[in-house]
Coordinates of C-alpha atoms and ligand atoms in Angstrom, one line a residue:
Chain A
M172 CA 127.3 102.3 80.2
N173 CA 127.2 99.9 83.0
I174 CA 129.9 100.0 86.0
Y175 CA 129.0 96.6 87.4
F176 CA 129.5 96.6 90.9
D177 CA 126.9 94.3 92.6
N178 CA 128.5 90.7 92.2
A179 CA 127.7 89.7 95.7
A180 CA 124.0 90.5 94.3
T181 CA 124.3 88.2 91.2
T182 CA 127.2 87.7 88.3
V183 CA 127.3 87.3 84.9
C184 CA 127.1 84.1 83.3
G185 CA 130.8 83.6 81.5
D186 CA 131.1 82.9 77.6
T187 CA 132.6 79.3 78.6
V188 CA 129.7 78.8 81.5
A189 CA 126.5 80.1 78.7
N190 CA 127.7 78.0 76.0
A191 CA 128.0 75.2 78.4
V192 CA 124.5 75.5 78.6
F193 CA 123.1 76.2 75.5
T194 CA 124.9 72.8 73.9
A195 CA 123.7 70.9 76.9
M196 CA 120.3 72.3 76.0
K197 CA 120.2 71.5 72.8
E198 CA 121.9 68.0 72.3
V199 CA 121.8 66.6 76.3
Y200 CA 118.1 67.0 76.4
G201 CA 117.7 63.1 77.4
N202 CA 116.1 62.7 80.6
P203 CA 118.3 61.3 82.9
S204 CA 116.2 58.4 84.1
S205 CA 115.3 57.3 80.5
V206 CA 116.6 53.6 79.6
H207 CA 117.1 55.2 76.1
S208 CA 120.5 56.4 74.5
L209 CA 119.8 60.4 74.6
G210 CA 119.0 59.4 78.5
Q211 CA 121.7 57.9 79.3
K212 CA 124.0 60.5 77.6
A213 CA 122.2 63.0 80.3
A214 CA 122.5 60.9 82.8
L215 CA 126.3 60.5 82.3
A216 CA 126.3 64.6 81.6
L217 CA 124.6 65.2 84.7
D218 CA 127.4 62.6 86.6
R219 CA 130.2 64.0 85.8
A220 CA 128.7 67.1 86.8
R221 CA 128.5 65.8 90.2
S222 CA 131.5 64.1 90.7
D223 CA 133.4 67.1 88.6
V224 CA 131.7 69.9 91.9
A225 CA 132.7 66.9 94.1
K226 CA 136.7 67.2 93.4
L227 CA 136.8 70.7 93.4
L228 CA 134.8 70.7 97.0
N229 CA 137.0 67.7 98.3
C230 CA 133.9 65.3 98.8
E231 CA 132.2 62.4 97.1
A232 CA 129.7 62.9 94.4
K233 CA 127.2 60.6 96.4
E234 CA 127.6 64.0 98.7
I235 CA 126.7 66.3 96.5
Y236 CA 122.7 67.1 95.7
F237 CA 121.7 69.8 93.1
T238 CA 119.3 72.2 94.5
S239 CA 117.5 75.2 93.0
G240 CA 119.9 76.9 94.6
G241 CA 121.3 78.9 97.7
T242 CA 118.0 79.5 99.4
E243 CA 116.9 75.9 98.9
S244 CA 119.9 74.4 100.4
D245 CA 119.9 76.5 103.7
N246 CA 116.4 74.9 104.3
W247 CA 117.2 72.0 103.2
A248 CA 119.9 71.2 105.2
I249 CA 118.7 72.8 109.0
R250 CA 114.6 70.9 108.5
S251 CA 116.8 68.4 107.9
A252 CA 119.1 68.0 111.0
A253 CA 116.6 70.1 113.1
L254 CA 114.3 66.8 112.0
T255 CA 116.9 64.1 112.8
G256 CA 117.9 66.0 116.0
A257 CA 113.8 66.5 117.1
L258 CA 114.2 62.1 117.2
K259 CA 116.8 62.6 119.8
G260 CA 114.7 65.4 121.9
K261 CA 117.2 67.8 120.7
K262 CA 115.7 70.9 119.5
H263 CA 118.1 73.7 119.6
V264 CA 120.3 75.2 117.0
V265 CA 123.0 77.4 116.5
S266 CA 124.1 80.3 114.7
S267 CA 125.0 83.6 114.1
K268 CA 123.0 87.2 114.3
F269 CA 123.9 87.9 110.6
E270 CA 123.5 85.0 109.1
H271 CA 121.7 85.5 105.4
H272 CA 117.7 85.7 105.9
A273 CA 117.3 81.6 104.4
V274 CA 118.8 80.5 107.3
L275 CA 117.2 83.2 110.0
H276 CA 114.1 82.8 108.4
T277 CA 114.2 79.0 108.6
L278 CA 115.5 79.5 112.4
N279 CA 112.2 81.6 112.8
R280 CA 110.3 79.2 112.1
L281 CA 111.3 76.3 114.2
E282 CA 111.5 78.5 116.8
K283 CA 107.8 78.9 116.4
E284 CA 107.7 75.4 116.6
G285 CA 109.2 74.8 119.5
Y286 CA 113.3 75.1 118.7
E287 CA 115.3 76.4 120.8
I288 CA 117.7 79.6 118.6
T289 CA 120.7 80.9 119.9
L290 CA 122.1 82.9 117.5
L291 CA 125.9 84.6 118.3
D292 CA 127.5 87.6 118.5
V293 CA 129.0 88.8 115.1
Y294 CA 131.6 91.5 117.3
S295 CA 132.4 94.7 115.7
D296 CA 134.7 93.3 113.2
G297 CA 132.2 90.9 112.2
I298 CA 133.5 87.5 112.6
V299 CA 132.1 84.6 115.0
R300 CA 134.3 83.3 117.7
P301 CA 134.8 79.4 117.8
E302 CA 135.1 80.0 122.2
D303 CA 131.6 81.2 122.0
A304 CA 129.8 79.0 119.7
E305 CA 131.6 75.8 122.3
R306 CA 130.2 77.4 124.5
A307 CA 126.6 77.6 123.2
I308 CA 126.6 74.1 122.4
R309 CA 124.3 72.1 124.8
D310 CA 123.5 68.2 125.3
D311 CA 120.1 69.0 122.9
T312 CA 121.6 70.8 120.8
A313 CA 121.1 69.8 117.3
L314 CA 122.7 71.9 114.9
V315 CA 125.7 74.4 114.1
T316 CA 125.2 76.7 111.2
I317 CA 127.9 79.6 110.5
M318 CA 128.3 81.7 107.3
Y319 CA 131.4 80.8 105.5
A320 CA 131.4 84.5 104.4
N321 CA 129.1 86.7 105.2
N322 CA 127.3 88.6 102.2
E323 CA 126.9 92.0 103.3
I324 CA 130.4 93.1 104.7
G325 CA 132.7 90.2 103.3
T326 CA 134.1 88.9 106.2
I327 CA 135.2 84.8 106.6
Q328 CA 134.7 82.8 109.4
P329 CA 136.3 80.3 111.7
I330 CA 135.0 77.3 110.0
A331 CA 137.6 74.8 110.6
E332 CA 137.7 75.5 114.4
I333 CA 134.0 75.7 114.3
G334 CA 133.7 72.7 112.9
S335 CA 136.8 71.0 114.8
I336 CA 134.5 72.4 117.6
C337 CA 131.4 70.3 116.2
R338 CA 133.0 67.4 115.1
R339 CA 134.7 66.5 119.0
K340 CA 131.1 67.4 120.6
G341 CA 129.4 65.5 118.2
V342 CA 126.9 68.3 116.6
P343 CA 126.0 68.0 112.9
F344 CA 127.4 71.6 111.6
H345 CA 126.1 73.4 108.3
T346 CA 128.1 76.4 106.8
D347 CA 126.3 78.4 104.2
A348 CA 129.4 79.3 101.8
V349 CA 127.6 80.8 99.5
Q350 CA 129.7 83.5 99.0
A351 CA 133.0 82.0 99.6
V352 CA 132.6 79.4 96.8
G353 CA 134.5 80.1 93.6
H354 CA 136.1 82.9 95.2
I355 CA 138.1 81.8 98.1
P356 CA 139.3 78.0 98.7
V357 CA 136.8 75.7 100.4
D358 CA 137.7 72.0 101.0
V359 CA 135.0 70.3 103.1
K360 CA 137.1 68.0 104.8
A361 CA 139.9 70.7 106.1
D362 CA 136.7 73.0 107.1
N363 CA 135.1 70.3 109.0
V364 CA 131.6 70.3 107.6
D365 CA 129.0 68.3 107.6
M366 CA 126.8 70.0 105.0
L367 CA 127.4 72.8 102.7
S368 CA 125.5 75.2 100.7
L369 CA 126.6 76.7 97.4
S370 CA 125.0 78.6 94.1
A371 CA 126.0 79.2 90.8
H372 CA 125.1 82.6 90.0
K373 CA 127.2 84.0 92.9
F374 CA 130.6 82.7 90.6
N375 CA 129.2 83.4 87.4
G376 CA 126.8 80.4 86.8
P377 CA 123.2 80.0 86.1
K378 CA 121.0 81.4 88.3
G379 CA 118.4 79.2 90.4
V380 CA 121.3 76.4 90.5
G381 CA 123.0 75.3 93.6
V382 CA 124.1 72.1 95.6
L383 CA 123.9 71.0 99.0
Y384 CA 127.2 68.9 100.5
A385 CA 125.5 65.8 102.7
R386 CA 128.5 64.5 104.3
Q387 CA 127.5 60.6 104.3
R388 CA 127.5 60.0 107.4
V389 CA 125.1 62.9 108.6
P390 CA 121.4 61.9 107.2
L391 CA 119.7 63.3 105.1
N392 CA 115.6 64.0 105.2
I393 CA 114.1 64.0 101.8
F394 CA 113.5 66.9 100.8
M395 CA 110.7 66.5 97.8
E396 CA 108.9 63.3 97.3
G397 CA 108.9 62.3 93.6
G398 CA 111.2 60.7 91.6
A399 CA 114.6 58.6 92.6
Q400 CA 116.3 61.7 91.4
E401 CA 119.2 62.7 94.1
R402 CA 119.0 59.2 95.7
G403 CA 115.3 59.5 96.5
R404 CA 116.1 62.5 98.6
R405 CA 115.4 65.5 95.7
G406 CA 112.2 64.0 93.5
G407 CA 112.0 66.1 89.9
T408 CA 113.6 65.5 86.5
E409 CA 117.0 67.0 87.1
N410 CA 118.0 70.9 86.3
V411 CA 120.7 68.9 83.4
A412 CA 121.6 72.4 81.9
G413 CA 121.8 74.3 84.8
N414 CA 124.0 71.5 86.4
I415 CA 126.4 71.4 84.1
G416 CA 127.0 75.6 84.2
L417 CA 127.5 74.8 87.5
A418 CA 130.2 72.5 87.0
T419 CA 131.6 74.4 84.4
A420 CA 131.9 77.6 86.3
L421 CA 132.5 76.4 89.3
T422 CA 136.0 74.5 87.4
E423 CA 137.0 77.8 85.7
A424 CA 136.5 80.0 89.2
V425 CA 138.3 76.8 91.1
E426 CA 141.1 77.4 88.2
N427 CA 141.5 80.4 88.3
L428 CA 141.0 81.3 91.9
E429 CA 144.5 82.7 92.9
A430 CA 144.6 84.9 90.3
N431 CA 141.6 86.2 89.9
A432 CA 141.4 87.1 93.4
A433 CA 144.7 88.6 93.4
K434 CA 143.1 91.3 90.8
T435 CA 140.2 91.5 92.8
I436 CA 142.1 92.0 96.0
A437 CA 143.7 94.5 94.6
I438 CA 141.0 96.4 93.0
R439 CA 139.5 96.6 97.0
E440 CA 142.8 97.9 98.3
K441 CA 142.1 100.7 96.0
L442 CA 138.5 101.2 96.7
V443 CA 139.5 101.5 100.0
K444 CA 142.1 103.4 100.2
E445 CA 140.2 105.8 98.7
L446 CA 137.5 106.0 99.1
L447 CA 138.2 105.9 103.5
K448 CA 140.1 109.7 102.5
I449 CA 136.0 111.1 102.0
P450 CA 134.9 112.6 105.2
K451 CA 132.8 111.1 107.8
S452 CA 133.0 107.6 105.9
R453 CA 134.0 103.9 108.0
Y454 CA 134.8 100.6 106.3
N455 CA 133.0 97.7 107.9
G456 CA 134.3 94.6 108.9
D457 CA 137.1 93.1 109.7
P458 CA 139.9 94.1 107.0
E459 CA 142.0 90.9 107.1
K460 CA 140.0 88.3 107.1
H461 CA 137.8 89.2 103.8
L462 CA 136.7 88.1 100.3
P463 CA 138.2 89.3 97.8
G464 CA 135.7 91.2 96.0
V465 CA 133.6 92.6 98.9
A466 CA 133.8 96.3 100.1
N467 CA 131.1 97.8 102.5
F468 CA 131.4 101.2 103.8
C469 CA 129.3 104.2 105.9
F470 CA 128.9 107.7 104.5
E471 CA 127.5 109.5 107.8
G472 CA 124.8 112.2 107.6
I473 CA 123.4 110.5 103.8
E474 CA 120.9 107.8 103.2
G475 CA 121.8 104.6 101.0
E476 CA 118.9 104.5 98.8
S477 CA 119.3 107.9 97.4
L478 CA 123.1 107.0 97.2
L479 CA 122.2 104.1 94.8
L480 CA 120.2 106.2 92.2
K481 CA 122.8 108.5 92.1
L482 CA 125.5 106.0 91.6
D483 CA 122.8 104.6 89.2
A484 CA 122.6 107.4 87.4
A485 CA 126.1 107.8 87.3
G486 CA 125.9 104.1 85.0
I487 CA 127.4 102.6 88.3
C488 CA 125.7 98.9 89.9
A489 CA 126.1 98.7 93.7
S490 CA 124.2 98.0 96.8
S491 CA 123.2 98.7 100.1
G492 CA 121.8 97.8 103.3
S493 CA 120.2 101.0 104.6
A494 CA 116.0 100.2 105.7
C495 CA 115.0 101.6 102.0
T496 CA 116.6 99.2 100.9
S497 CA 115.7 96.1 102.6
G498 CA 112.0 96.4 102.4
S499 CA 112.0 97.5 106.0
L500 CA 112.1 100.0 108.4
D501 CA 115.3 99.3 109.6
P502 CA 118.7 98.7 108.4
S503 CA 120.4 95.8 107.1
H504 CA 120.4 92.9 110.4
V505 CA 124.1 92.9 109.8
L506 CA 125.2 95.9 110.0
L507 CA 122.8 96.2 113.2
A508 CA 125.2 92.8 114.3
I509 CA 128.2 94.6 114.3
G510 CA 126.8 97.2 116.3
L511 CA 126.1 100.7 113.6
S512 CA 123.8 102.5 114.8
H513 CA 120.6 102.7 112.9
E514 CA 121.6 106.3 111.4
I515 CA 124.7 104.9 110.5
A516 CA 123.8 101.7 108.8
H517 CA 121.5 104.0 106.4
G518 CA 124.5 105.6 104.8
S519 CA 125.6 101.8 103.8
L520 CA 127.5 101.2 100.6
R521 CA 128.3 98.0 99.3
L522 CA 130.6 97.3 96.5
S523 CA 131.3 93.9 95.2
F524 CA 133.4 93.2 92.4
N525 CA 135.2 90.5 90.7
E526 CA 137.9 90.0 88.2
Q527 CA 136.2 91.1 85.1
N528 CA 136.3 94.9 86.7
T529 CA 138.4 96.5 86.0
F530 CA 141.0 99.2 87.5
E531 CA 139.6 101.8 85.4
E532 CA 135.9 101.3 86.5
A533 CA 136.9 101.4 90.2
D534 CA 139.0 104.9 89.4
F535 CA 135.2 105.8 87.7
I536 CA 133.5 105.1 91.0
I537 CA 136.5 107.4 93.3
K538 CA 136.2 110.1 91.0
T539 CA 132.2 109.7 90.7
L540 CA 131.3 109.2 94.0
P541 CA 132.5 111.9 96.5
P542 CA 130.7 114.9 94.7
I543 CA 127.8 112.5 94.7
I544 CA 128.7 112.3 98.6
E545 CA 128.9 115.9 98.6
K546 CA 125.5 116.5 97.4
L547 CA 123.5 114.7 98.8
R548 CA 125.1 116.0 102.4
S549 CA 124.6 119.5 101.5
M550 CA 121.3 118.6 101.8
S551 CA 121.0 117.1 104.8
P552 CA 119.7 117.9 107.7
V553 CA 121.7 115.3 109.8
W554 CA 125.1 116.2 108.2
E555 CA 124.3 120.0 109.1
R556 CA 124.0 118.4 113.0
I557 CA 127.3 116.3 112.2
Q558 CA 129.2 119.6 110.7
K559 CA 127.7 121.7 114.2
G560 CA 129.4 119.0 116.3
G561 CA 126.1 118.1 118.0
K562 CA 125.3 114.4 118.3
Chain B
M133 CA 114.6 98.7 94.5
P134 CA 110.9 100.2 94.1
A135 CA 110.1 101.6 90.7
Y136 CA 109.3 105.1 90.8
S137 CA 107.6 107.6 88.2
K138 CA 109.3 110.2 86.6
A139 CA 108.2 113.0 88.1
V140 CA 109.6 111.1 91.3
M141 CA 112.7 111.1 89.7
D142 CA 112.8 114.4 88.4
H143 CA 111.8 116.0 91.6
F144 CA 115.0 113.5 92.6
E145 CA 117.7 114.1 90.5
N146 CA 116.7 118.7 90.5
P147 CA 114.9 119.0 93.5
R148 CA 113.1 122.4 94.0
N149 CA 113.9 124.8 96.5
V150 CA 117.0 123.3 98.2
G151 CA 117.9 125.0 101.0
R152 CA 117.8 127.1 104.7
I153 CA 116.3 130.2 105.3
E154 CA 118.7 131.9 107.9
D155 CA 115.6 134.4 109.2
A156 CA 112.7 131.8 108.8
D157 CA 109.4 133.0 110.2
G158 CA 108.6 128.7 110.9
I159 CA 111.1 125.9 110.8
G160 CA 110.1 122.8 111.1
E161 CA 111.1 118.9 111.6
V162 CA 110.3 115.7 111.2
G163 CA 111.1 111.9 111.2
N164 CA 113.9 110.7 113.1
A165 CA 117.3 108.6 111.8
R166 CA 117.0 105.4 113.4
C167 CA 113.5 105.0 110.6
G168 CA 116.0 106.4 107.1
D169 CA 114.2 110.0 107.1
I170 CA 114.5 113.8 108.0
M171 CA 112.5 116.5 106.2
K172 CA 113.7 119.9 107.6
M173 CA 111.3 122.8 106.1
Y174 CA 112.1 126.4 106.4
L175 CA 109.2 128.8 105.7
K176 CA 108.8 132.7 104.9
I177 CA 105.5 133.9 105.9
D178 CA 104.3 136.8 105.0
D179 CA 100.9 138.3 105.2
D180 CA 99.8 134.9 105.7
V181 CA 101.5 134.0 102.3
I182 CA 104.0 131.6 102.6
T183 CA 106.8 133.9 100.6
D184 CA 109.4 131.8 100.2
V185 CA 110.3 128.2 101.6
K186 CA 113.5 125.8 101.3
F187 CA 114.0 122.3 102.8
N188 CA 117.1 120.0 103.7
T189 CA 116.7 116.1 103.2
F190 CA 118.2 113.0 104.8
G191 CA 116.4 110.5 103.7
C192 CA 115.7 107.9 100.2
G193 CA 114.5 109.1 97.0
A194 CA 111.3 109.5 97.1
A195 CA 111.8 111.1 101.1
I196 CA 113.7 113.5 98.8
A197 CA 111.2 113.7 96.2
T198 CA 108.3 114.7 98.4
S199 CA 109.8 117.3 99.8
S200 CA 110.7 119.4 97.0
M201 CA 107.0 118.8 95.6
A202 CA 105.5 119.8 98.5
T203 CA 107.8 122.6 98.4
E204 CA 106.6 123.3 94.7
L205 CA 103.1 123.3 96.4
I206 CA 103.0 125.6 99.1
K207 CA 105.0 128.1 97.8
G208 CA 103.0 131.5 97.5
K209 CA 99.9 129.7 98.9
T210 CA 97.9 131.1 101.6
I211 CA 98.4 129.5 105.4
D212 CA 94.0 128.6 104.0
E213 CA 95.4 127.3 100.8
V214 CA 98.3 125.3 102.7
L215 CA 96.3 123.3 105.2
T216 CA 94.3 121.6 103.2
L217 CA 97.2 120.0 101.8
T218 CA 97.2 116.4 102.2
N219 CA 99.6 113.7 101.5
K220 CA 97.6 112.5 98.8
A221 CA 98.2 115.8 96.7
V222 CA 101.6 115.2 96.9
V223 CA 101.9 111.3 96.1
E224 CA 99.3 112.3 92.9
A225 CA 101.7 115.5 92.3
L226 CA 104.2 112.7 91.8
D227 CA 102.5 110.7 89.8
G228 CA 102.3 108.4 92.8
L229 CA 104.4 107.0 94.9
P230 CA 104.8 102.7 95.8
P231 CA 103.1 101.7 98.6
L232 CA 106.5 101.5 101.0
K233 CA 107.0 105.2 100.0
V234 CA 103.6 106.6 100.7
H235 CA 104.9 107.1 104.7
C236 CA 107.5 109.8 102.9
S237 CA 104.4 111.8 101.5
V238 CA 103.0 111.7 105.2
L239 CA 106.2 113.1 106.6
A240 CA 106.4 115.8 104.1
E241 CA 102.8 117.2 105.1
E242 CA 103.9 117.1 108.5
A243 CA 106.6 118.8 108.0
V244 CA 104.7 121.8 106.9
K245 CA 102.8 121.8 109.0
S246 CA 104.9 121.5 112.0
A247 CA 106.5 124.7 110.3
L248 CA 103.5 126.1 110.5
V249 CA 103.0 125.3 114.5
D250 CA 106.4 126.6 115.1
Y251 CA 105.4 130.7 113.2
Y252 CA 102.4 130.6 115.1
N253 CA 104.4 129.7 118.1
K254 CA 106.7 132.2 117.6
S255 CA 104.5 134.6 116.2
G256 CA 102.4 134.8 119.5
R257 CA 99.0 134.2 117.0
A258 CA 96.7 131.7 117.9
K259 CA 96.7 128.4 115.6
P260 CA 93.8 127.8 113.4
K261 CA 91.8 125.2 114.2
A262 CA 93.5 123.1 111.8
L263 CA 96.3 123.2 113.6
E264 CA 95.2 123.0 116.9
D265 CA 95.7 119.4 117.9
F266 CA 98.5 118.6 115.4
K267 CA 101.0 116.0 116.6
V268 CA 103.5 114.4 114.7
N269 CA 104.2 111.1 114.0
G270 CA 107.9 110.7 113.9
D271 CA 109.4 111.7 117.1
A272 CA 110.9 114.9 116.0
H273 CA 114.2 116.9 116.9
D274 CA 115.4 113.2 117.9
A275 CA 119.1 113.4 118.5
P276 CA 120.2 111.9 115.4
T277 CA 122.4 108.5 117.6
N278 CA 120.8 107.3 119.5
S279 CA 121.0 104.0 119.3
Ligands
LIG608 C1 124.8 84.1 102.1 C2 124.0 84.1 101.1 N1 123.1 83.3 101.2 C3 122.4 82.3 100.9 C4 122.1 82.9 99.7 C5 120.7 82.5 98.4 O1 121.1 82.4 97.7 P1 120.2 82.1 96.4 O2 120.2 83.4 95.5 O3 120.9 80.6 95.3 O4 119.4 81.1 96.6 C6 122.8 84.4 99.2 C7 122.3 85.7 97.8 O5 121.3 85.9 98.0 C8 123.3 84.6 99.8 O6 124.4 85.4 99.7

């Protein structure tokens, strides 16, 4: 039995999507650059995928660049804006403290290369303030990049507002919308974004496929030299089947967005209500400005990895921001950014779900989790101290 | 997540000697909550023999498994035997640990030694040479919410 509540990590491919990918691989196998009919059939299918995605994001097909996923899209967008800025003597980038590592590590690299980086605070509710963004923008700011929704705590950022400030100040604006697209309405025009990253595997599409949207007026550098694919900016024979899978998954997700969100939010409300009955538990991030399918908790006195191992043994797949699961000595930078102490951040649990999950599964988690926490607490010297009232 | 051996998973799922000893002869606590691992070790010592041992651990799967294995390795042993216990022995007894988790076994060794130091301090007996300049790496007894 597998109760999969780790959909912010990745999702299962839906049947329609898997069939579309399979069919494309078997029947649309021509090279889109070939002159012959099979090649042209592939080129046509690729065009259709591109214009489908464009329509769903409210932009032009020629503003869509297919990539290998969210990480590549983030790297490409940031590198491109940084290089373009540097040509005009602009070497300052504004971002936030709790971006995904695809963004933060790229910014670290830029810093080593002589750029200045300003990381905005995200406050205890996990929301960037537009005023802070406005204040951080300088004459030499080459880019503002703020994620649309956070992958660990699910908080949604005021993207349209920050976008309009950037537009007014003439600064390019990128958003990592990997967790948002397919789950909440995203419209590149209404949101005033110049560049946007998305990734298919977060909305029931295949892994290793993504999109970078780049507004026509915004310069976009060549990412990989090679053939003339992706309008000469990203060489290499296209992942035709994967891109078709992305377009199919996005179409399904957007068509069913409201119904899916309604069910997912109901699951979330149930989980939050019941799990917060556990003593010394807390819910992380603003509960309103929130993705439907992510709920992040901390349980004092226990450590996240041991919690995940016990949940896994009970058939529940989830994730945590503890040090042991982040592969370093520190717990997740997201939880530290919202002001949690190291100790509390170690006891975090992220449940992420979608319309494919059921209320029965949520009930099972609600039933299974408390005794596990109790067991871990019963052997925890930290819990003993908390019980004794010592902090 | 790291791939744990069967032995680690067994000691994690069914930890041996969990608990506290109210009238312990020596108590050692190492690690700190900041890093996500705290081990507390309780010893009963009679005639230089570890007659009983219990532990409490806050930490990952490896932290719990290494604590559990360390208690198994020292129970019934003489202090001299226990002093030869290294973190390597704990790792080997668990059929290996992922590289990132080896520090948990170091913590387990330190928890035992720090409980022995406490025993000597409390009993007023002279510490054996091996414990004279023993220092734990982690700042033990740190208040857990210090950040
Ligand atoms: C917010 C965010 N950005 C970027 C990524 C990276 O996407 P990908 O795995 O497609 O490279 C992820 C997912 O891991 C994410 O959650």
